[in-house]
């Protein structure tokens, strides 16, 4: 097959296209103008490389070392904007939509978690208060809490065992 006839047809069509001023404007200038307008209206993130943080209230009713470690880890987490408060303030913040999730660490959580870690007893649970419309944030907070709780409980339990020996 010869390319000469094909190239001649392409050249002829391009010449016809570029002689039609409206076609050129609509093909090149209009998309550039639309993209520029949308870029000005929706600028996106400028200069911020920090991820969006989920607002969380954390209530430590347990004053033990494990609970304090969990609170410290949650506050240090870059994915969470944690605020330490009391239970009533946390409930109010969730109801008003100022926070996505509230985490309540009940009394005796640290001791019960340490015992359940080794003995296989019933695991203690954290109370999570949330707005049902924030189910995605709830899933993320649950995953991060699981990580922080497991690290705090294992460090507390192994530190305690090592100190006893």
PDB file of C-alpha atoms in Angstrom:
ATOM      1  CA  UNK A   1       0.000   0.000   0.000  1.00  0.00           C
ATOM      2  CA  UNK A   2       1.263   3.427  -0.889  1.00  0.00           C
ATOM      3  CA  UNK A   3       1.154   6.269   1.630  1.00  0.00           C
ATOM      4  CA  UNK A   4       1.200   9.028  -0.968  1.00  0.00           C
ATOM      5  CA  UNK A   5      -2.585   9.036  -1.605  1.00  0.00           C
ATOM      6  CA  UNK A   6      -3.277   8.884   2.137  1.00  0.00           C
ATOM      7  CA  UNK A   7      -0.911  11.760   2.900  1.00  0.00           C
ATOM      8  CA  UNK A   8      -2.471  13.804   0.099  1.00  0.00           C
ATOM      9  CA  UNK A   9      -5.943  13.318   1.593  1.00  0.00           C
ATOM     10  CA  UNK A  10      -4.732  14.264   5.090  1.00  0.00           C
ATOM     11  CA  UNK A  11      -2.995  17.375   3.743  1.00  0.00           C
ATOM     12  CA  UNK A  12      -6.127  18.397   1.797  1.00  0.00           C
ATOM     13  CA  UNK A  13      -8.367  17.919   4.877  1.00  0.00           C
ATOM     14  CA  UNK A  14      -6.009  19.948   7.082  1.00  0.00           C
ATOM     15  CA  UNK A  15      -5.958  22.765   4.531  1.00  0.00           C
ATOM     16  CA  UNK A  16      -9.757  22.798   4.453  1.00  0.00           C
ATOM     17  CA  UNK A  17      -9.900  22.693   8.231  1.00  0.00           C
ATOM     18  CA  UNK A  18      -7.500  25.617   8.725  1.00  0.00           C
ATOM     19  CA  UNK A  19      -9.350  27.739   6.143  1.00  0.00           C
ATOM     20  CA  UNK A  20     -12.531  27.428   8.233  1.00  0.00           C
ATOM     21  CA  UNK A  21     -11.909  29.998  10.949  1.00  0.00           C
ATOM     22  CA  UNK A  22     -14.801  28.880  13.170  1.00  0.00           C
ATOM     23  CA  UNK A  23     -13.610  25.280  13.207  1.00  0.00           C
ATOM     24  CA  UNK A  24     -10.125  26.320  14.313  1.00  0.00           C
ATOM     25  CA  UNK A  25     -11.470  28.566  17.075  1.00  0.00           C
ATOM     26  CA  UNK A  26     -13.877  25.934  18.375  1.00  0.00           C
ATOM     27  CA  UNK A  27     -11.211  23.223  18.274  1.00  0.00           C
ATOM     28  CA  UNK A  28      -8.390  25.100  19.999  1.00  0.00           C
ATOM     29  CA  UNK A  29      -9.352  28.428  21.509  1.00  0.00           C
ATOM     30  CA  UNK A  30     -12.669  27.395  23.104  1.00  0.00           C
ATOM     31  CA  UNK A  31     -11.221  24.468  25.145  1.00  0.00           C
ATOM     32  CA  UNK A  32      -8.344  26.661  26.305  1.00  0.00           C
ATOM     33  CA  UNK A  33     -10.761  29.400  27.363  1.00  0.00           C
ATOM     34  CA  UNK A  34     -13.036  26.957  29.188  1.00  0.00           C
ATOM     35  CA  UNK A  35     -10.115  25.296  30.990  1.00  0.00           C
ATOM     36  CA  UNK A  36      -8.720  28.685  32.014  1.00  0.00           C
ATOM     37  CA  UNK A  37     -12.098  29.789  33.366  1.00  0.00           C
ATOM     38  CA  UNK A  38     -12.589  26.592  35.366  1.00  0.00           C
ATOM     39  CA  UNK A  39      -9.009  26.816  36.672  1.00  0.00           C
ATOM     40  CA  UNK A  40      -9.705  30.322  37.949  1.00  0.00           C
ATOM     41  CA  UNK A  41     -13.029  29.361  39.553  1.00  0.00           C
ATOM     42  CA  UNK A  42     -11.781  26.126  41.146  1.00  0.00           C
ATOM     43  CA  UNK A  43      -8.143  26.760  42.054  1.00  0.00           C
ATOM     44  CA  UNK A  44      -7.644  23.548  44.029  1.00  0.00           C
ATOM     45  CA  UNK A  45      -5.071  23.236  46.798  1.00  0.00           C
ATOM     46  CA  UNK A  46      -2.368  25.833  46.647  1.00  0.00           C
ATOM     47  CA  UNK A  47       0.809  25.234  48.556  1.00  0.00           C
ATOM     48  CA  UNK A  48      -0.789  22.773  50.969  1.00  0.00           C
ATOM     49  CA  UNK A  49       0.605  19.267  50.802  1.00  0.00           C
ATOM     50  CA  UNK A  50      -0.923  18.322  54.150  1.00  0.00           C
ATOM     51  CA  UNK A  51      -3.815  15.832  53.897  1.00  0.00           C
ATOM     52  CA  UNK A  52      -7.267  16.693  55.159  1.00  0.00           C
ATOM     53  CA  UNK A  53      -7.670  15.693  58.789  1.00  0.00           C
ATOM     54  CA  UNK A  54     -10.734  14.060  60.343  1.00  0.00           C
ATOM     55  CA  UNK A  55     -12.040  15.892  63.417  1.00  0.00           C
ATOM     56  CA  UNK A  56     -12.155  13.566  66.434  1.00  0.00           C
ATOM     57  CA  UNK A  57     -13.015  14.181  70.078  1.00  0.00           C
ATOM     58  CA  UNK A  58     -11.387  11.749  72.480  1.00  0.00           C
ATOM     59  CA  UNK A  59     -12.565  11.201  76.044  1.00  0.00           C
ATOM     60  CA  UNK A  60     -10.304   9.311  78.451  1.00  0.00           C
ATOM     61  CA  UNK A  61     -12.428   8.146  81.369  1.00  0.00           C
ATOM     62  CA  UNK A  62      -9.708   5.608  82.173  1.00  0.00           C
ATOM     63  CA  UNK A  63      -6.710   7.315  83.763  1.00  0.00           C
ATOM     64  CA  UNK A  64      -4.318   4.418  83.212  1.00  0.00           C
ATOM     65  CA  UNK A  65      -1.068   4.370  81.264  1.00  0.00           C
ATOM     66  CA  UNK A  66      -2.572   2.528  78.287  1.00  0.00           C
ATOM     67  CA  UNK A  67      -5.368   5.083  77.923  1.00  0.00           C
ATOM     68  CA  UNK A  68      -2.875   7.947  78.138  1.00  0.00           C
ATOM     69  CA  UNK A  69      -0.742   6.303  75.465  1.00  0.00           C
ATOM     70  CA  UNK A  70      -3.774   5.881  73.198  1.00  0.00           C
ATOM     71  CA  UNK A  71      -4.706   9.553  73.644  1.00  0.00           C
ATOM     72  CA  UNK A  72      -1.129  10.649  72.913  1.00  0.00           C
ATOM     73  CA  UNK A  73      -0.961   8.488  69.776  1.00  0.00           C
ATOM     74  CA  UNK A  74      -4.308   9.766  68.485  1.00  0.00           C
ATOM     75  CA  UNK A  75      -3.218  13.369  69.066  1.00  0.00           C
ATOM     76  CA  UNK A  76       0.068  12.733  67.217  1.00  0.00           C
ATOM     77  CA  UNK A  77      -1.654  11.085  64.232  1.00  0.00           C
ATOM     78  CA  UNK A  78      -1.390  13.309  61.149  1.00  0.00           C
ATOM     79  CA  UNK A  79      -4.692  12.003  59.760  1.00  0.00           C
ATOM     80  CA  UNK A  80      -6.712  13.080  62.787  1.00  0.00           C
ATOM     81  CA  UNK A  81      -7.450  16.470  64.307  1.00  0.00           C
ATOM     82  CA  UNK A  82      -7.938  15.241  67.868  1.00  0.00           C
ATOM     83  CA  UNK A  83      -9.442  17.239  70.714  1.00  0.00           C
ATOM     84  CA  UNK A  84      -9.411  15.902  74.262  1.00  0.00           C
ATOM     85  CA  UNK A  85     -12.689  16.657  76.030  1.00  0.00           C
ATOM     86  CA  UNK A  86     -15.287  15.312  78.422  1.00  0.00           C
ATOM     87  CA  UNK A  87     -18.075  12.964  77.335  1.00  0.00           C
ATOM     88  CA  UNK A  88     -20.854  15.553  77.261  1.00  0.00           C
ATOM     89  CA  UNK A  89     -18.826  17.996  75.142  1.00  0.00           C
ATOM     90  CA  UNK A  90     -17.948  15.177  72.735  1.00  0.00           C
ATOM     91  CA  UNK A  91     -21.619  14.168  72.382  1.00  0.00           C
ATOM     92  CA  UNK A  92     -22.602  17.785  71.762  1.00  0.00           C
ATOM     93  CA  UNK A  93     -19.871  18.220  69.117  1.00  0.00           C
ATOM     94  CA  UNK A  94     -21.055  15.109  67.235  1.00  0.00           C
ATOM     95  CA  UNK A  95     -24.713  16.188  67.396  1.00  0.00           C
ATOM     96  CA  UNK A  96     -23.897  19.654  66.063  1.00  0.00           C
ATOM     97  CA  UNK A  97     -21.677  18.288  63.290  1.00  0.00           C
ATOM     98  CA  UNK A  98     -18.487  19.933  64.548  1.00  0.00           C
ATOM     99  CA  UNK A  99     -16.684  16.598  64.766  1.00  0.00           C
ATOM    100  CA  UNK A 100     -17.043  13.430  62.728  1.00  0.00           C
ATOM    101  CA  UNK A 101     -16.383  10.906  65.497  1.00  0.00           C
ATOM    102  CA  UNK A 102     -16.066  10.930  69.277  1.00  0.00           C
ATOM    103  CA  UNK A 103     -14.104   8.161  71.006  1.00  0.00           C
ATOM    104  CA  UNK A 104     -14.772   7.361  74.658  1.00  0.00           C
ATOM    105  CA  UNK A 105     -12.227   5.217  76.493  1.00  0.00           C
ATOM    106  CA  UNK A 106     -14.251   3.723  79.389  1.00  0.00           C
ATOM    107  CA  UNK A 107     -12.942   3.220  82.919  1.00  0.00           C
ATOM    108  CA  UNK A 108     -10.853   0.084  83.302  1.00  0.00           C
ATOM    109  CA  UNK A 109     -10.204  -0.211  79.569  1.00  0.00           C
ATOM    110  CA  UNK A 110      -6.421  -0.482  79.862  1.00  0.00           C
ATOM    111  CA  UNK A 111      -6.483  -3.256  82.485  1.00  0.00           C
ATOM    112  CA  UNK A 112      -9.196  -5.207  80.684  1.00  0.00           C
ATOM    113  CA  UNK A 113      -7.389  -4.852  77.355  1.00  0.00           C
ATOM    114  CA  UNK A 114      -4.136  -6.118  78.869  1.00  0.00           C
ATOM    115  CA  UNK A 115      -5.889  -9.160  80.349  1.00  0.00           C
ATOM    116  CA  UNK A 116      -7.746  -9.891  77.107  1.00  0.00           C
ATOM    117  CA  UNK A 117      -4.494  -9.591  75.144  1.00  0.00           C
ATOM    118  CA  UNK A 118      -3.035 -12.669  76.857  1.00  0.00           C
ATOM    119  CA  UNK A 119      -5.935 -14.587  78.376  1.00  0.00           C
ATOM    120  CA  UNK A 120      -8.296 -14.389  75.404  1.00  0.00           C
ATOM    121  CA  UNK A 121     -11.049 -13.054  77.608  1.00  0.00           C
ATOM    122  CA  UNK A 122     -13.811 -10.821  76.378  1.00  0.00           C
ATOM    123  CA  UNK A 123     -12.264  -7.791  74.744  1.00  0.00           C
ATOM    124  CA  UNK A 124     -13.185  -4.367  76.099  1.00  0.00           C
ATOM    125  CA  UNK A 125     -14.718  -1.952  73.627  1.00  0.00           C
ATOM    126  CA  UNK A 126     -14.312   1.732  72.985  1.00  0.00           C
ATOM    127  CA  UNK A 127     -17.499   3.758  72.675  1.00  0.00           C
ATOM    128  CA  UNK A 128     -17.709   5.505  69.311  1.00  0.00           C
ATOM    129  CA  UNK A 129     -20.176   8.326  68.811  1.00  0.00           C
ATOM    130  CA  UNK A 130     -20.721   9.421  65.220  1.00  0.00           C
ATOM    131  CA  UNK A 131     -23.114  10.949  62.771  1.00  0.00           C
ATOM    132  CA  UNK A 132     -24.397   8.243  60.372  1.00  0.00           C
ATOM    133  CA  UNK A 133     -23.679  10.546  57.423  1.00  0.00           C
ATOM    134  CA  UNK A 134     -19.940  10.301  58.274  1.00  0.00           C
ATOM    135  CA  UNK A 135     -19.579   6.548  57.737  1.00  0.00           C
ATOM    136  CA  UNK A 136     -16.407   6.934  55.657  1.00  0.00           C
ATOM    137  CA  UNK A 137     -14.723   8.948  58.404  1.00  0.00           C
ATOM    138  CA  UNK A 138     -15.911   6.391  60.956  1.00  0.00           C
ATOM    139  CA  UNK A 139     -14.232   3.567  59.036  1.00  0.00           C
ATOM    140  CA  UNK A 140     -10.994   5.500  58.817  1.00  0.00           C
ATOM    141  CA  UNK A 141     -11.044   6.374  62.522  1.00  0.00           C
ATOM    142  CA  UNK A 142     -11.807   2.755  63.448  1.00  0.00           C
ATOM    143  CA  UNK A 143      -8.818   1.532  61.466  1.00  0.00           C
ATOM    144  CA  UNK A 144      -6.466   4.109  62.959  1.00  0.00           C
ATOM    145  CA  UNK A 145      -7.802   3.452  66.468  1.00  0.00           C
ATOM    146  CA  UNK A 146      -7.238  -0.276  66.041  1.00  0.00           C
ATOM    147  CA  UNK A 147      -3.615   0.427  65.197  1.00  0.00           C
ATOM    148  CA  UNK A 148      -3.083   2.826  68.116  1.00  0.00           C
ATOM    149  CA  UNK A 149      -4.888   0.617  70.653  1.00  0.00           C
ATOM    150  CA  UNK A 150      -3.003  -2.524  69.632  1.00  0.00           C
ATOM    151  CA  UNK A 151       0.341  -0.724  69.852  1.00  0.00           C
ATOM    152  CA  UNK A 152      -0.480   0.854  73.218  1.00  0.00           C
ATOM    153  CA  UNK A 153      -1.820  -2.386  74.728  1.00  0.00           C
ATOM    154  CA  UNK A 154       1.094  -4.488  73.495  1.00  0.00           C
ATOM    155  CA  UNK A 155       3.659  -1.938  74.700  1.00  0.00           C
ATOM    156  CA  UNK A 156       1.895  -1.612  78.055  1.00  0.00           C
ATOM    157  CA  UNK A 157       1.515  -5.342  78.507  1.00  0.00           C
ATOM    158  CA  UNK A 158       5.022  -6.298  77.476  1.00  0.00           C
ATOM    159  CA  UNK A 159       6.496  -3.411  79.472  1.00  0.00           C
ATOM    160  CA  UNK A 160       4.532  -4.565  82.504  1.00  0.00           C
ATOM    161  CA  UNK A 161       5.644  -8.188  82.083  1.00  0.00           C
ATOM    162  CA  UNK A 162       9.269  -7.190  81.637  1.00  0.00           C
ATOM    163  CA  UNK A 163       9.123  -5.087  84.824  1.00  0.00           C
ATOM    164  CA  UNK A 164       7.681  -7.988  86.831  1.00  0.00           C
ATOM    165  CA  UNK A 165      10.349 -10.534  85.874  1.00  0.00           C
TER     166      UNK A 165
END
